[in-house]
Short mmCIF file of C-alpha atoms in Angstrom, two decimals:
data_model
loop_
_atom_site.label_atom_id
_atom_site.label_comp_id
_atom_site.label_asym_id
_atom_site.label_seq_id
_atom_site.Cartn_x
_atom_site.Cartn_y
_atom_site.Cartn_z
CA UNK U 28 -9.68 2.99 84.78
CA UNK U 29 -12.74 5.33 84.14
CA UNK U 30 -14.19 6.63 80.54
CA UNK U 31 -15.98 3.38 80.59
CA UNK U 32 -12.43 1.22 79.78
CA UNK U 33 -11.71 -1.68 81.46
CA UNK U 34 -8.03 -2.42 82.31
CA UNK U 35 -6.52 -5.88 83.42
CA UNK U 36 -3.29 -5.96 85.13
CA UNK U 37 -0.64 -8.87 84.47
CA UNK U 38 1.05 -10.81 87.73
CA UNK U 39 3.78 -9.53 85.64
CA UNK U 40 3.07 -5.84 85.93
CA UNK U 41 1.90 -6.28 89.48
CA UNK U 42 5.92 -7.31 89.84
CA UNK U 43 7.33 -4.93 87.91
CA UNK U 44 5.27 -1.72 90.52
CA UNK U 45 6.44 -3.69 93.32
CA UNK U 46 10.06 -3.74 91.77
CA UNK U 47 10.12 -0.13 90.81
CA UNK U 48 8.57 0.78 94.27
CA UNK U 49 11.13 -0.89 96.09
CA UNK U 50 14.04 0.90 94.03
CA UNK U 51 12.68 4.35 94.64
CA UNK U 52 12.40 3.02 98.40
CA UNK U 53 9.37 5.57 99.08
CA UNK U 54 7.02 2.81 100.56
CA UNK U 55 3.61 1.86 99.40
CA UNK U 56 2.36 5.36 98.71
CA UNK U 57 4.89 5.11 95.33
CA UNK U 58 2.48 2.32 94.43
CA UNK U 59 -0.13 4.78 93.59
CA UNK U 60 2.54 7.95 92.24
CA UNK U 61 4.01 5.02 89.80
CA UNK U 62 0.28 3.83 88.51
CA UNK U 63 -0.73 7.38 87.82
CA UNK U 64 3.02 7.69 86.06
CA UNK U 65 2.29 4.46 83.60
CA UNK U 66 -1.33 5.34 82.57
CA UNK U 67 -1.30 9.38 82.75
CA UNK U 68 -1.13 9.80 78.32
CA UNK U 69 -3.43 6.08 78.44
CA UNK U 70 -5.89 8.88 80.61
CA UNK U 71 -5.75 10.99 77.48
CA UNK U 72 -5.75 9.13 74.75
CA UNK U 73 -8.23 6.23 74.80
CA UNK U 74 -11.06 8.01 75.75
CA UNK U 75 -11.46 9.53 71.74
CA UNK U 76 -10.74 5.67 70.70
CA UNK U 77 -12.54 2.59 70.52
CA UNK U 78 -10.57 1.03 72.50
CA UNK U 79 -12.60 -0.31 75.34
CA UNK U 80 -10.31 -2.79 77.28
CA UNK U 81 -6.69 -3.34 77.61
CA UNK U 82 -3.95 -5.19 79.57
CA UNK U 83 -1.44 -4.10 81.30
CA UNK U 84 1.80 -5.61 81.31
CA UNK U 85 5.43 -5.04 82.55
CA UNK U 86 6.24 -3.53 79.45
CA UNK U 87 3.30 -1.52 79.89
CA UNK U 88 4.97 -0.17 83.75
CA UNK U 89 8.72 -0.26 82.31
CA UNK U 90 7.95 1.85 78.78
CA UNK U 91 4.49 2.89 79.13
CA UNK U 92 4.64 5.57 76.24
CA UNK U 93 5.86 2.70 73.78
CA UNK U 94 3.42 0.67 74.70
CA UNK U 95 0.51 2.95 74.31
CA UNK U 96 1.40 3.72 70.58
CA UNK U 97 0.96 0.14 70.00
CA UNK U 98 -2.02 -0.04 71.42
CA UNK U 99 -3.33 2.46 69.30
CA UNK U 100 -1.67 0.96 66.14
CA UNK U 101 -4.10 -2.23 66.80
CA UNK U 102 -7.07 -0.31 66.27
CA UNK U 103 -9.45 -0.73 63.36
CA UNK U 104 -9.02 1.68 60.78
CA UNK U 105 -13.18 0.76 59.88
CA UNK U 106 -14.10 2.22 63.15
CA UNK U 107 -12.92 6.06 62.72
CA UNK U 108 -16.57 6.94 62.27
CA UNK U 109 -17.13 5.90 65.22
CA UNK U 110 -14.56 7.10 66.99
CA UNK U 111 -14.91 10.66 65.57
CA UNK U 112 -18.53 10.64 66.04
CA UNK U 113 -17.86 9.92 69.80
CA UNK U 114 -15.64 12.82 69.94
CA UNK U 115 -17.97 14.90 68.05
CA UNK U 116 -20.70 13.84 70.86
CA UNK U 117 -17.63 15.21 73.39
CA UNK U 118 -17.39 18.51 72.44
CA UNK U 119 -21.24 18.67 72.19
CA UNK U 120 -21.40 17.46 75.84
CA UNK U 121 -18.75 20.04 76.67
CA UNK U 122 -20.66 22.86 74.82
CA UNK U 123 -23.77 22.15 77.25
CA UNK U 124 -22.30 22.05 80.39
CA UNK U 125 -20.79 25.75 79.37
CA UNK U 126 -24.80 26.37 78.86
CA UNK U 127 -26.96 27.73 81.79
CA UNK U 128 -29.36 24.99 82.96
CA UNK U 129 -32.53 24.27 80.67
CA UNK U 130 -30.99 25.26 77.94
CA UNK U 131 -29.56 22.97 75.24
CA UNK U 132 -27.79 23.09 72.08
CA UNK U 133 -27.27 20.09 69.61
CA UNK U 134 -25.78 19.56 66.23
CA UNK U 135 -29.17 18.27 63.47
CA UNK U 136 -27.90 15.19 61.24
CA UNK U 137 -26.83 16.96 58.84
CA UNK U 138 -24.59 19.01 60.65
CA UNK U 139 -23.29 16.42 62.54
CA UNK U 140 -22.51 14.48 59.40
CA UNK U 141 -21.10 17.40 57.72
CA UNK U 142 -18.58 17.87 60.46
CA UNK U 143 -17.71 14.37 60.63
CA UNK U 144 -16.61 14.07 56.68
CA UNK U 145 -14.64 17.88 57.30
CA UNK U 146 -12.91 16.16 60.38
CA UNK U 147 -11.90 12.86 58.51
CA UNK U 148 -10.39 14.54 55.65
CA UNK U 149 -6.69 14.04 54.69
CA UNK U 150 -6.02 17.34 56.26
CA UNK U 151 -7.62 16.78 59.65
CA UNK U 152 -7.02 12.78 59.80
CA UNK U 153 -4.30 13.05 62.77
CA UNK U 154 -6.80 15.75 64.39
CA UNK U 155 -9.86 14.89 66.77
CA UNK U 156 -12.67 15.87 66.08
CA UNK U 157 -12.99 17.09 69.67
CA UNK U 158 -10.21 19.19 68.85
CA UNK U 159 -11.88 19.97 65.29
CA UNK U 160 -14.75 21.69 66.57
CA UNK U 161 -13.61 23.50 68.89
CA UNK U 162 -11.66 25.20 66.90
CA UNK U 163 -13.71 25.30 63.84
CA UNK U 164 -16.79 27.31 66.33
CA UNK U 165 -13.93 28.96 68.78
CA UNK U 166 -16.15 30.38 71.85
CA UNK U 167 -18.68 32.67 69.63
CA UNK U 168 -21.35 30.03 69.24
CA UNK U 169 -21.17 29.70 72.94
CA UNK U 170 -21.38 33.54 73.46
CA UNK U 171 -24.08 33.88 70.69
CA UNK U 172 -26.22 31.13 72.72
CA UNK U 173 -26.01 32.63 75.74
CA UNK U 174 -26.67 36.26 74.58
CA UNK U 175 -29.55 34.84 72.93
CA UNK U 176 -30.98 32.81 76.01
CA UNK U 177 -30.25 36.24 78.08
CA UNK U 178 -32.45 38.24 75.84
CA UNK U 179 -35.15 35.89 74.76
CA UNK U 180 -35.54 33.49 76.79
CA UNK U 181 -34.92 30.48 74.12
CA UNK U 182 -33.73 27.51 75.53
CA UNK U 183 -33.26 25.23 72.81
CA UNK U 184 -30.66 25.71 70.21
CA UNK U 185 -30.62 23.48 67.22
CA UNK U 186 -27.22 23.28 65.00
CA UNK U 187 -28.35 23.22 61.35
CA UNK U 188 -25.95 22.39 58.76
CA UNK U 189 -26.24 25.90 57.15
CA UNK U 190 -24.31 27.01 60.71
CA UNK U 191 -22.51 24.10 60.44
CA UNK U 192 -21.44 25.24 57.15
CA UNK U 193 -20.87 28.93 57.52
CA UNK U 194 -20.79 29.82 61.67
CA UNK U 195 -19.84 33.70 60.87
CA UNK U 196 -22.76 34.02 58.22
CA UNK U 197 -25.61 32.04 60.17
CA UNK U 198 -24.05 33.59 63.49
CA UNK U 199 -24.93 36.55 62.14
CA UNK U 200 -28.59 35.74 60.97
CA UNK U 201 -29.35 34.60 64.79
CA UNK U 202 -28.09 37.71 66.21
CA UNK U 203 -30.14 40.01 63.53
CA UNK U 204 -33.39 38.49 64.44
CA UNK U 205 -33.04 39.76 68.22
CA UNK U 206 -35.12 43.28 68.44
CA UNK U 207 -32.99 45.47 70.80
CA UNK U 208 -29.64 44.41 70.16
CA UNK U 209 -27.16 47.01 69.98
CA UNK U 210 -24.34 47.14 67.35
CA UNK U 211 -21.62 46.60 69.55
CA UNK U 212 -23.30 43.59 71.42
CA UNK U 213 -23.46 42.04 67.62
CA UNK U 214 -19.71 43.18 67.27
CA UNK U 215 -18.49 41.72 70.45
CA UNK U 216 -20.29 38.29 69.90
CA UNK U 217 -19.61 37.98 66.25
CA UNK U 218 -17.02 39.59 65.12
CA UNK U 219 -15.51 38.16 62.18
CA UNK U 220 -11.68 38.57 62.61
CA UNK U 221 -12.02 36.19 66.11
CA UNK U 222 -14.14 34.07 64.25
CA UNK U 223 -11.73 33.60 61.80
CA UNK U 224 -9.01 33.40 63.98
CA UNK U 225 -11.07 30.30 65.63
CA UNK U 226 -10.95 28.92 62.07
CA UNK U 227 -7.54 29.93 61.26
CA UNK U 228 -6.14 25.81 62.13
CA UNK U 229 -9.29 24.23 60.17
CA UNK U 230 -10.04 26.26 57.45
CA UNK U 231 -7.94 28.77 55.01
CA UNK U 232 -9.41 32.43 54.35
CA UNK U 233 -11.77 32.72 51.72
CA UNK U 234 -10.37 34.54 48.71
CA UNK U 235 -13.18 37.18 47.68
CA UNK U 236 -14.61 36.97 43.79
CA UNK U 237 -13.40 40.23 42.18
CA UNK U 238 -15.78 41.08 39.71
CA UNK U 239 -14.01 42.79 36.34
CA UNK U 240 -16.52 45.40 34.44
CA UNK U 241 -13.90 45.24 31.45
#
């Protein structure tokens, strides 16, 4: 199947393609259209799992969708750290290959562990944390790196926990140190009402202290 999960097929699901096949009466090219058909959400949903093997069944061909939510339901509730750190690992895979080549960007321990606990939170526990951090960094630690890399020349970007913590404060600190770069470069790349509308899913505005002089 791909995404390093092996699938075993049942003499009984074999039957049930061949019955379905012949119904439709479109030959043996339906064989393939009716695979793709029963496994197209098990393509997009095991991959951020732990699940690593699983068989498929006639019920698997006749009510695929059913079946996959019961699939799911079997997993170990011990291993969401794993599975969220494998998703976290995702979207840090995804991040590079948006990166020109040489360069690299990572998440530090800390960071990474600090993301995990934020994406396994009550609030986020039906949410990947794929899905989490993209959403929590939106595009502007991509467009800071790159901006960065384009003027400098730095190729390796470390993500501390203090960005991990705070992207539209420490955002700012990185673009700040660059000599030659203009106010509306900073504005385009870190602007803080698209970074917040990045965040708007994960995190709730900040309510600002009002200090009283009375």
């Amino acid at each position: 199947m791909g995404y390093n999960i092996r699938m075993d097929a049942t003499e009984d699901a074999l039957t049930a393609i061949s019955e379905l096949a012949e119904l439709e009466v479109t030959g043996s090219r339906r064989l393939v259209t009716i695979l793709e058909r029963t496994l197209r959400e098990h393509k997009f949903e095991l991959p951020s799992t732990s699940v690593t093997r699983f068989e498929m069944d006639a019920d698997t061909v006749r009510t695929p969708n059913r079946s996959l939510k019961q699939l799911l339901k079997s997993e170990s509730a011990g291993d969401g750290a794993g599975i969220k750190l494998r998703d976290l690992k995702r979207w840090e895979t995804k991040l590079n290959r948006k990166l020109p080549d040489l360069v690299s960007a990572w998440l530090t321990d800390d960071a990474q562990t600090y993301l995990l606990r934020r994406s396994m939170s009550k609030k986020h526990e039906h949410q990947s944390a794929f899905s989490f951090a993209g959403q929590y960094f939106g595009t502007m630690l991509e467009k800071v790196i790159l901006l960065i890399h384009g003027k400098t020349g730095q190729a390796a970007f470390p993500i501390s926990l203090d960005v991990a913590m705070d992207p539209e404060v420490e955002l700012r600190k990185w673009m700040s140190s660059l000599e030659g770069t203009s106010e509306d470069e900073s504005d385009v790349v870190v602007d803080a009402t698209v970074l917040e509308e990045s965040k708007r899913d994960v995190d709730p505005p900040r309510k600002k202290k009002v200090r009283s002089d009375k």
